[in-house]
Amino acid sequence: MIEEAAALLARAERVVAFTGAGMSAESGVPTFRDALTGLWERYDPARLATPEAFEADPGLVWAWYESRRAQVERAEPHPGHHAIARTAATVITQNVDDLHERAGSTDPVHLHGSLFAPRCSRCRKPAATPVGPPSDGERIAPPRCTACGAPIRPGVVWFGESLPETAFAAALDAASGCDLMLVVGTSAIVQPAAEIPHVAARRGTPVVQVNPRPTPLDPIATVNLHGPAAEILPALIGGTT
Ligand code: BJW
Ligand code: ZN
């Protein structure tokens, strides 16, 4: 299978990578659907990642994102991130970490925002990312907007919210203009992002998927490589750092 995928890759001139939380798992960033641990084990991520949760308990939601920011700041990109940086013209990611950037990918398209782009929950004015690790705790009062005084919120896309228009348009463009799509580490169940690989597949573009587990994309993938990103991607693309 890996030889078949490598042959497709060798023929491709414009590779686009579409990544999800599994891409960062081996860097020590848990996937979205992994059970939470420690302080957060009582909570369901799908219930915390909503505007309603932030409205009801801003300190709880802000503290959760602050602990995740600290976790990502401690993490390093792995050889799979570096392999993608060498081969993909565009990276479209659902991840809110910055590991693709730190591996050298230029301007990844962040469909679900970023842990490093907090903004006002009312007037949307960008706010500074807090400096240093957050104080530990189950609740941390979010900072206040310097313009209007409303609480600052994480710059991510929660359930029920629209994706940033320019990012989604850029993702559709990249998916329509590539000649190979590499899909890595996503359960492909969250819409509308999960539609992106279908855009490529409908045009007859080969799709190579890397995931240890089956996903709803298996039937449209030209090749399914069942294994972890940090091992499969360097083997497929070459190089280790
Ligand atoms: C490895 C690995 C290794 C492990 N190597 N791989 C029905 C139809 C259509 C839509 C909907 C619907 N019902 C509800 C909706 C809407 C909803 C949705 O899709 N819900 C689904 C759950 C059904 N979508 C939305 O609300 C979106 N907005 C929207 O639709 O707007 C229109 C609208 C507006 C107004 C009103 C109503 C509608 C917004 C979605 C935003 C998603 N945001 C999140 C949180 C971001 C912030 C944060 O991180 O906290 O984004 S949710 C979460 O899921 C996060 C992720 O980016 C996203 C995708 O998850 P991902 O990346 O696939 O991770 P996992 O954990 O699911 O999977 C990991 C994978 O890795 C697994 O496959 C593993 O096997 C694999 N893996 N180790 C490689 N080492
Ligand atoms: Zn404001």
mmCIF file of C-alpha atoms and ligand atoms in Angstrom:
data_model
loop_
_atom_site.group_PDB
_atom_site.id
_atom_site.type_symbol
_atom_site.label_atom_id
_atom_site.label_comp_id
_atom_site.label_asym_id
_atom_site.label_seq_id
_atom_site.Cartn_x
_atom_site.Cartn_y
_atom_site.Cartn_z
ATOM 1 C CA MET A 1 0.000 0.000 0.000
ATOM 2 C CA ILE A 2 2.761 2.431 0.932
ATOM 3 C CA GLU A 3 4.461 1.822 -2.439
ATOM 4 C CA GLU A 4 1.209 2.587 -4.238
ATOM 5 C CA ALA A 5 0.813 5.804 -2.262
ATOM 6 C CA ALA A 6 4.466 6.748 -2.839
ATOM 7 C CA ALA A 7 4.003 6.279 -6.587
ATOM 8 C CA LEU A 8 0.938 8.567 -6.565
ATOM 9 C CA LEU A 9 2.904 11.128 -4.583
ATOM 10 C CA ALA A 10 5.870 10.969 -6.960
ATOM 11 C CA ARG A 11 3.556 11.813 -9.884
ATOM 12 C CA ALA A 12 1.821 14.689 -8.070
ATOM 13 C CA GLU A 13 2.890 18.282 -8.603
ATOM 14 C CA ARG A 14 0.539 19.960 -6.166
ATOM 15 C CA VAL A 15 -0.063 18.097 -2.929
ATOM 16 C CA VAL A 16 -2.538 19.398 -0.363
ATOM 17 C CA ALA A 17 -2.638 17.988 3.165
ATOM 18 C CA PHE A 18 -5.845 17.963 5.201
ATOM 19 C CA THR A 19 -5.179 17.211 8.853
ATOM 20 C CA GLY A 20 -7.020 16.557 12.103
ATOM 21 C CA ALA A 21 -6.220 15.943 15.738
ATOM 22 C CA GLY A 22 -4.517 12.568 15.085
ATOM 23 C CA MET A 23 -1.774 14.522 13.315
ATOM 24 C CA SER A 24 -0.665 15.977 16.664
ATOM 25 C CA ALA A 25 -1.315 12.919 18.854
ATOM 26 C CA GLU A 26 2.290 11.696 18.782
ATOM 27 C CA SER A 27 3.466 15.179 19.765
ATOM 28 C CA GLY A 28 1.562 14.639 23.010
ATOM 29 C CA VAL A 29 -1.530 16.683 22.144
ATOM 30 C CA PRO A 30 -4.573 14.477 22.808
ATOM 31 C CA THR A 31 -7.140 14.100 20.012
ATOM 32 C CA PHE A 32 -10.470 15.848 20.386
ATOM 33 C CA ARG A 33 -12.349 12.626 20.960
ATOM 34 C CA ASP A 34 -9.874 11.120 23.437
ATOM 35 C CA ALA A 35 -11.244 11.115 26.977
ATOM 36 C CA LEU A 36 -9.975 14.094 28.954
ATOM 37 C CA THR A 37 -7.576 13.452 31.822
ATOM 38 C CA GLY A 38 -6.590 15.034 35.145
ATOM 39 C CA LEU A 39 -8.543 18.095 36.141
ATOM 40 C CA TRP A 40 -10.709 17.765 33.021
ATOM 41 C CA GLU A 41 -11.704 14.091 33.170
ATOM 42 C CA ARG A 42 -15.237 14.904 34.333
ATOM 43 C CA TYR A 43 -15.930 16.991 31.235
ATOM 44 C CA ASP A 44 -16.998 16.167 27.692
ATOM 45 C CA PRO A 45 -15.017 18.214 25.120
ATOM 46 C CA ALA A 46 -18.031 18.378 22.797
ATOM 47 C CA ARG A 47 -19.964 20.139 25.585
ATOM 48 C CA LEU A 48 -17.129 22.530 26.471
ATOM 49 C CA ALA A 49 -16.514 23.590 22.850
ATOM 50 C CA THR A 50 -19.737 25.573 22.507
ATOM 51 C CA PRO A 51 -20.761 29.225 22.806
ATOM 52 C CA GLU A 52 -23.388 28.123 25.336
ATOM 53 C CA ALA A 53 -20.746 26.614 27.641
ATOM 54 C CA PHE A 54 -18.681 29.835 27.501
ATOM 55 C CA GLU A 55 -21.746 31.942 28.226
ATOM 56 C CA ALA A 56 -22.756 29.744 31.175
ATOM 57 C CA ASP A 57 -19.275 29.375 32.714
ATOM 58 C CA PRO A 58 -16.603 31.528 31.002
ATOM 59 C CA GLY A 59 -13.972 30.778 33.674
ATOM 60 C CA LEU A 60 -14.290 27.022 33.173
ATOM 61 C CA VAL A 61 -14.053 27.175 29.389
ATOM 62 C CA TRP A 62 -11.207 29.742 29.430
ATOM 63 C CA ALA A 63 -9.238 27.584 31.904
ATOM 64 C CA TRP A 64 -9.688 24.512 29.670
ATOM 65 C CA TYR A 65 -8.318 26.381 26.643
ATOM 66 C CA GLU A 66 -5.496 27.870 28.699
ATOM 67 C CA SER A 67 -4.451 24.397 29.858
ATOM 68 C CA ARG A 68 -4.532 23.203 26.233
ATOM 69 C CA ARG A 69 -2.462 26.212 25.109
ATOM 70 C CA ALA A 70 0.138 25.355 27.755
ATOM 71 C CA GLN A 71 0.139 21.711 26.606
ATOM 72 C CA VAL A 72 0.721 22.747 22.976
ATOM 73 C CA GLU A 73 3.483 25.172 23.989
ATOM 74 C CA ARG A 74 5.279 22.234 25.629
ATOM 75 C CA ALA A 75 4.828 20.022 22.532
ATOM 76 C CA GLU A 76 7.095 19.783 19.499
ATOM 77 C CA PRO A 77 6.232 18.891 15.902
ATOM 78 C CA HIS A 78 7.115 15.269 15.049
ATOM 79 C CA PRO A 79 8.698 13.810 11.885
ATOM 80 C CA GLY A 80 5.247 13.576 10.256
ATOM 81 C CA HIS A 81 4.745 17.354 10.541
ATOM 82 C CA HIS A 82 8.192 17.875 9.001
ATOM 83 C CA ALA A 83 7.438 15.425 6.181
ATOM 84 C CA ILE A 84 4.222 17.319 5.387
ATOM 85 C CA ALA A 85 6.113 20.634 5.388
ATOM 86 C CA ARG A 86 8.441 19.194 2.732
ATOM 87 C CA THR A 87 5.753 17.907 0.393
ATOM 88 C CA ALA A 88 2.483 19.839 0.754
ATOM 89 C CA ALA A 89 2.000 23.110 -1.115
ATOM 90 C CA THR A 90 -0.917 23.897 1.189
ATOM 91 C CA VAL A 91 -1.879 22.496 4.568
ATOM 92 C CA ILE A 92 -5.522 22.686 5.565
ATOM 93 C CA THR A 93 -5.879 21.855 9.227
ATOM 94 C CA GLN A 94 -8.751 21.493 11.650
ATOM 95 C CA ASN A 95 -6.225 21.717 14.482
ATOM 96 C CA VAL A 96 -6.025 24.712 16.762
ATOM 97 C CA ASP A 97 -2.344 24.068 17.586
ATOM 98 C CA ASP A 98 0.614 25.620 15.735
ATOM 99 C CA LEU A 99 2.673 22.478 15.087
ATOM 100 C CA HIS A 100 2.435 22.705 11.274
ATOM 101 C CA GLU A 101 3.787 26.275 11.351
ATOM 102 C CA ARG A 102 6.563 25.254 13.723
ATOM 103 C CA ALA A 103 7.524 22.380 11.366
ATOM 104 C CA GLY A 104 7.900 24.887 8.518
ATOM 105 C CA SER A 105 4.574 24.749 6.644
ATOM 106 C CA THR A 106 3.790 28.225 5.334
ATOM 107 C CA ASP A 107 0.445 29.752 6.309
ATOM 108 C CA PRO A 108 -1.590 26.630 7.035
ATOM 109 C CA VAL A 109 -5.310 27.204 6.595
ATOM 110 C CA HIS A 110 -6.846 26.950 10.086
ATOM 111 C CA LEU A 111 -10.474 25.940 9.544
ATOM 112 C CA HIS A 112 -11.292 25.835 13.268
ATOM 113 C CA GLY A 113 -9.198 28.791 14.425
ATOM 114 C CA SER A 114 -6.250 28.834 16.797
ATOM 115 C CA LEU A 115 -5.376 28.613 20.481
ATOM 116 C CA PHE A 116 -3.152 31.649 19.877
ATOM 117 C CA ALA A 117 -5.725 34.129 18.553
ATOM 118 C CA PRO A 118 -7.995 35.139 21.445
ATOM 119 C CA ARG A 119 -10.519 37.850 20.738
ATOM 120 C CA CYS A 120 -13.337 39.773 22.339
ATOM 121 C CA SER A 121 -16.537 37.747 22.726
ATOM 122 C CA ARG A 122 -18.587 40.866 21.905
ATOM 123 C CA CYS A 123 -16.747 43.231 19.510
ATOM 124 C CA ARG A 124 -14.292 40.594 18.114
ATOM 125 C CA LYS A 125 -11.260 42.850 18.742
ATOM 126 C CA PRO A 126 -8.158 40.630 18.787
ATOM 127 C CA ALA A 127 -6.552 40.301 22.204
ATOM 128 C CA ALA A 128 -3.009 39.406 23.236
ATOM 129 C CA THR A 129 -2.346 35.739 23.994
ATOM 130 C CA PRO A 130 -1.585 35.576 27.696
ATOM 131 C CA VAL A 131 2.136 35.258 28.308
ATOM 132 C CA GLY A 132 3.566 32.166 29.971
ATOM 133 C CA PRO A 133 1.824 29.130 31.342
ATOM 134 C CA PRO A 134 -1.595 29.754 32.884
ATOM 135 C CA SER A 135 -2.143 29.484 36.582
ATOM 136 C CA ASP A 136 -3.420 25.980 37.195
ATOM 137 C CA GLY A 137 -7.044 25.635 38.118
ATOM 138 C CA GLU A 138 -10.444 24.524 37.005
ATOM 139 C CA ARG A 139 -11.582 28.112 36.584
ATOM 140 C CA ILE A 140 -9.611 31.138 35.377
ATOM 141 C CA ALA A 141 -11.478 34.399 34.786
ATOM 142 C CA PRO A 142 -10.916 35.391 31.150
ATOM 143 C CA PRO A 143 -9.253 38.780 30.593
ATOM 144 C CA ARG A 144 -11.503 41.701 29.600
ATOM 145 C CA CYS A 145 -11.548 43.456 26.212
ATOM 146 C CA THR A 146 -9.631 46.734 26.328
ATOM 147 C CA ALA A 147 -12.186 48.305 23.954
ATOM 148 C CA CYS A 148 -15.553 47.221 25.347
ATOM 149 C CA GLY A 149 -14.923 45.350 28.593
ATOM 150 C CA ALA A 150 -16.532 42.069 27.511
ATOM 151 C CA PRO A 151 -14.756 38.766 28.298
ATOM 152 C CA ILE A 152 -12.031 37.597 25.911
ATOM 153 C CA ARG A 153 -12.767 34.215 24.328
ATOM 154 C CA PRO A 154 -10.546 31.653 22.571
ATOM 155 C CA GLY A 155 -10.193 32.310 18.825
ATOM 156 C CA VAL A 156 -11.536 28.905 17.867
ATOM 157 C CA VAL A 157 -14.680 27.751 16.055
ATOM 158 C CA TRP A 158 -17.193 26.171 18.386
ATOM 159 C CA PHE A 159 -20.107 23.895 17.457
ATOM 160 C CA GLY A 160 -22.918 25.894 15.860
ATOM 161 C CA GLU A 161 -20.550 28.674 14.741
ATOM 162 C CA SER A 162 -19.595 29.430 11.147
ATOM 163 C CA LEU A 163 -16.107 28.688 9.910
ATOM 164 C CA PRO A 164 -13.984 31.756 8.990
ATOM 165 C CA GLU A 165 -15.134 32.550 5.447
ATOM 166 C CA THR A 166 -11.715 33.249 3.956
ATOM 167 C CA ALA A 167 -10.229 30.079 5.448
ATOM 168 C CA PHE A 168 -13.071 27.909 4.170
ATOM 169 C CA ALA A 169 -12.853 29.499 0.699
ATOM 170 C CA ALA A 170 -9.067 28.949 0.649
ATOM 171 C CA ALA A 171 -9.603 25.309 1.644
ATOM 172 C CA LEU A 172 -12.136 24.749 -1.141
ATOM 173 C CA ASP A 173 -9.762 26.378 -3.651
ATOM 174 C CA ALA A 174 -6.825 24.258 -2.543
ATOM 175 C CA ALA A 175 -8.927 21.073 -2.643
ATOM 176 C CA SER A 176 -10.125 21.860 -6.163
ATOM 177 C CA GLY A 177 -6.660 22.809 -7.408
ATOM 178 C CA CYS A 178 -4.534 19.957 -6.072
ATOM 179 C CA ASP A 179 -3.497 16.780 -7.846
ATOM 180 C CA LEU A 180 -3.172 14.720 -4.660
ATOM 181 C CA MET A 181 -4.824 15.089 -1.291
ATOM 182 C CA LEU A 182 -3.204 13.616 1.807
ATOM 183 C CA VAL A 183 -5.732 13.199 4.642
ATOM 184 C CA VAL A 184 -4.162 12.611 8.051
ATOM 185 C CA GLY A 185 -5.597 11.892 11.493
ATOM 186 C CA THR A 186 -9.176 13.027 11.256
ATOM 187 C CA SER A 187 -12.359 11.204 12.225
ATOM 188 C CA ALA A 188 -13.978 13.169 9.367
ATOM 189 C CA ILE A 189 -17.282 13.560 11.161
ATOM 190 C CA VAL A 190 -17.346 17.307 11.796
ATOM 191 C CA GLN A 191 -19.006 19.353 9.073
ATOM 192 C CA PRO A 192 -18.393 21.340 6.946
ATOM 193 C CA ALA A 193 -14.642 20.528 7.202
ATOM 194 C CA ALA A 194 -15.257 16.831 6.487
ATOM 195 C CA GLU A 195 -16.516 17.843 3.043
ATOM 196 C CA ILE A 196 -13.018 18.991 1.923
ATOM 197 C CA PRO A 197 -11.616 15.549 0.892
ATOM 198 C CA HIS A 198 -14.848 14.879 -1.026
ATOM 199 C CA VAL A 199 -14.248 18.040 -3.079
ATOM 200 C CA ALA A 200 -10.938 16.575 -4.266
ATOM 201 C CA ALA A 201 -12.298 13.044 -4.745
ATOM 202 C CA ARG A 202 -15.272 14.244 -6.832
ATOM 203 C CA ARG A 203 -12.799 15.786 -9.291
ATOM 204 C CA GLY A 204 -11.006 12.447 -9.659
ATOM 205 C CA THR A 205 -8.028 13.610 -7.549
ATOM 206 C CA PRO A 206 -6.317 10.739 -5.702
ATOM 207 C CA VAL A 207 -6.825 10.800 -1.931
ATOM 208 C CA VAL A 208 -4.269 9.103 0.356
ATOM 209 C CA GLN A 209 -5.472 8.664 3.928
ATOM 210 C CA VAL A 210 -3.269 8.026 6.996
ATOM 211 C CA ASN A 211 -5.135 6.884 10.109
ATOM 212 C CA PRO A 212 -4.783 3.879 12.407
ATOM 213 C CA ARG A 213 -8.568 3.479 12.467
ATOM 214 C CA PRO A 214 -11.267 3.316 9.806
ATOM 215 C CA THR A 215 -13.094 6.556 8.969
ATOM 216 C CA PRO A 216 -16.056 7.506 6.772
ATOM 217 C CA LEU A 217 -13.474 8.526 4.140
ATOM 218 C CA ASP A 218 -12.168 4.968 3.618
ATOM 219 C CA PRO A 219 -14.473 4.335 0.631
ATOM 220 C CA ILE A 220 -13.377 7.489 -1.238
ATOM 221 C CA ALA A 221 -9.656 7.157 -0.462
ATOM 222 C CA THR A 222 -7.519 5.783 -3.287
ATOM 223 C CA VAL A 223 -5.133 4.330 -0.694
ATOM 224 C CA ASN A 224 -5.731 3.859 3.050
ATOM 225 C CA LEU A 225 -2.550 3.630 5.112
ATOM 226 C CA HIS A 226 -3.494 2.247 8.512
ATOM 227 C CA GLY A 227 -0.950 3.483 11.023
ATOM 228 C CA PRO A 228 0.264 6.468 13.026
ATOM 229 C CA ALA A 229 1.216 9.720 11.300
ATOM 230 C CA ALA A 230 4.694 10.034 12.854
ATOM 231 C CA GLU A 231 5.700 6.658 11.362
ATOM 232 C CA ILE A 232 3.777 6.489 8.095
ATOM 233 C CA LEU A 233 4.428 10.013 6.797
ATOM 234 C CA PRO A 234 8.252 9.939 6.976
ATOM 235 C CA ALA A 235 8.191 6.438 5.439
ATOM 236 C CA LEU A 236 5.965 7.728 2.641
ATOM 237 C CA ILE A 237 7.644 11.063 2.032
ATOM 238 C CA GLY A 238 11.203 10.440 3.243
ATOM 239 C CA GLY A 239 13.359 12.126 5.879
ATOM 240 C CA THR A 240 13.063 12.132 9.637
ATOM 241 C CA THR A 241 13.126 15.734 10.855
HETATM 242 C C1 BJW B 1 -4.383 9.228 14.442
HETATM 243 C C2 BJW B 1 -3.410 9.030 15.381
HETATM 244 C C3 BJW B 1 -2.108 9.030 14.910
HETATM 245 C C4 BJW B 1 -5.230 8.977 16.434
HETATM 246 N N1 BJW B 1 -1.869 9.236 13.618
HETATM 247 N N2 BJW B 1 -4.121 9.426 13.161
HETATM 248 C C5 BJW B 1 -25.245 16.994 10.883
HETATM 249 C C6 BJW B 1 -24.809 17.222 9.609
HETATM 250 C C7 BJW B 1 -23.994 18.303 9.327
HETATM 251 C C8 BJW B 1 -23.570 19.169 10.330
HETATM 252 C C9 BJW B 1 -24.013 18.926 11.587
HETATM 253 C C10 BJW B 1 -24.836 17.882 11.864
HETATM 254 N N3 BJW B 1 -25.107 17.912 13.184
HETATM 255 C C11 BJW B 1 -24.446 18.954 13.734
HETATM 256 C C12 BJW B 1 -23.775 19.597 12.778
HETATM 257 C C13 BJW B 1 -22.951 20.762 12.921
HETATM 258 C C14 BJW B 1 -21.601 20.499 13.545
HETATM 259 C C15 BJW B 1 -21.094 19.078 13.280
HETATM 260 O O1 BJW B 1 -20.492 18.765 12.286
HETATM 261 N N4 BJW B 1 -21.291 18.195 14.247
HETATM 262 C C16 BJW B 1 -20.873 16.803 14.102
HETATM 263 C C17 BJW B 1 -20.317 16.293 15.425
HETATM 264 C C18 BJW B 1 -22.031 15.987 13.596
HETATM 265 N N5 BJW B 1 -20.723 21.453 12.892
HETATM 266 C C19 BJW B 1 -20.652 22.702 13.320
HETATM 267 O O2 BJW B 1 -21.298 23.123 14.265
HETATM 268 C C20 BJW B 1 -19.737 23.621 12.527
HETATM 269 N N6 BJW B 1 -20.402 24.794 12.150
HETATM 270 C C21 BJW B 1 -21.459 24.769 11.359
HETATM 271 O O3 BJW B 1 -21.951 23.744 10.938
HETATM 272 O O4 BJW B 1 -21.913 26.018 11.055
HETATM 273 C C22 BJW B 1 -23.155 26.113 10.360
HETATM 274 C C23 BJW B 1 -24.143 26.495 11.388
HETATM 275 C C24 BJW B 1 -24.103 27.781 11.888
HETATM 276 C C25 BJW B 1 -25.039 28.159 12.797
HETATM 277 C C26 BJW B 1 -25.986 27.229 13.261
HETATM 278 C C27 BJW B 1 -25.966 25.925 12.791
HETATM 279 C C28 BJW B 1 -25.034 25.555 11.833
HETATM 280 C C29 BJW B 1 -18.574 24.068 13.386
HETATM 281 C C30 BJW B 1 -17.702 22.937 13.764
HETATM 282 C C31 BJW B 1 -16.578 23.426 14.667
HETATM 283 C C32 BJW B 1 -15.793 22.272 15.237
HETATM 284 N N7 BJW B 1 -14.953 22.741 16.254
HETATM 285 C C33 BJW B 1 -14.102 21.801 16.973
HETATM 286 C C34 BJW B 1 -13.583 22.492 18.251
HETATM 287 C C35 BJW B 1 -12.495 23.512 17.918
HETATM 288 C C36 BJW B 1 -11.914 24.112 19.133
HETATM 289 C C37 BJW B 1 -11.287 23.076 20.046
HETATM 290 O O5 BJW B 1 -10.406 22.307 19.641
HETATM 291 O O6 BJW B 1 -11.707 23.026 21.201
HETATM 292 O O7 BJW B 1 -13.023 21.390 16.153
HETATM 293 S S1 BJW B 1 -14.914 20.264 17.376
HETATM 294 C C38 BJW B 1 -13.508 19.234 17.113
HETATM 295 O O8 BJW B 1 -13.740 18.340 16.023
HETATM 296 C C39 BJW B 1 -12.376 20.183 16.692
HETATM 297 C C40 BJW B 1 -11.732 19.394 15.602
HETATM 298 O O9 BJW B 1 -11.012 20.261 14.737
HETATM 299 C C41 BJW B 1 -12.892 18.712 14.930
HETATM 300 C C42 BJW B 1 -12.534 17.518 14.116
HETATM 301 O O10 BJW B 1 -11.992 16.523 14.924
HETATM 302 P P1 BJW B 1 -10.765 15.667 14.372
HETATM 303 O O11 BJW B 1 -9.625 16.562 14.098
HETATM 304 O O12 BJW B 1 -11.220 14.799 13.271
HETATM 305 O O13 BJW B 1 -10.347 14.822 15.683
HETATM 306 P P2 BJW B 1 -10.980 13.503 16.326
HETATM 307 O O14 BJW B 1 -10.535 13.479 17.734
HETATM 308 O O15 BJW B 1 -12.421 13.392 16.046
HETATM 309 O O16 BJW B 1 -10.309 12.300 15.517
HETATM 310 C C43 BJW B 1 -8.947 11.990 15.632
HETATM 311 C C44 BJW B 1 -8.591 10.993 14.549
HETATM 312 O O17 BJW B 1 -7.190 10.791 14.591
HETATM 313 C C45 BJW B 1 -9.251 9.612 14.715
HETATM 314 O O18 BJW B 1 -9.748 9.184 13.456
HETATM 315 C C46 BJW B 1 -8.088 8.733 15.154
HETATM 316 O O19 BJW B 1 -8.207 7.381 14.686
HETATM 317 C C47 BJW B 1 -6.937 9.404 14.502
HETATM 318 N N8 BJW B 1 -5.649 9.199 15.145
HETATM 319 N N9 BJW B 1 -4.059 8.861 16.639
HETATM 320 C C48 BJW B 1 -2.951 9.429 12.778
HETATM 321 N N10 BJW B 1 -1.090 8.821 15.779
HETATM 322 ZN ZN ZN B 2 -14.671 44.086 22.863
#
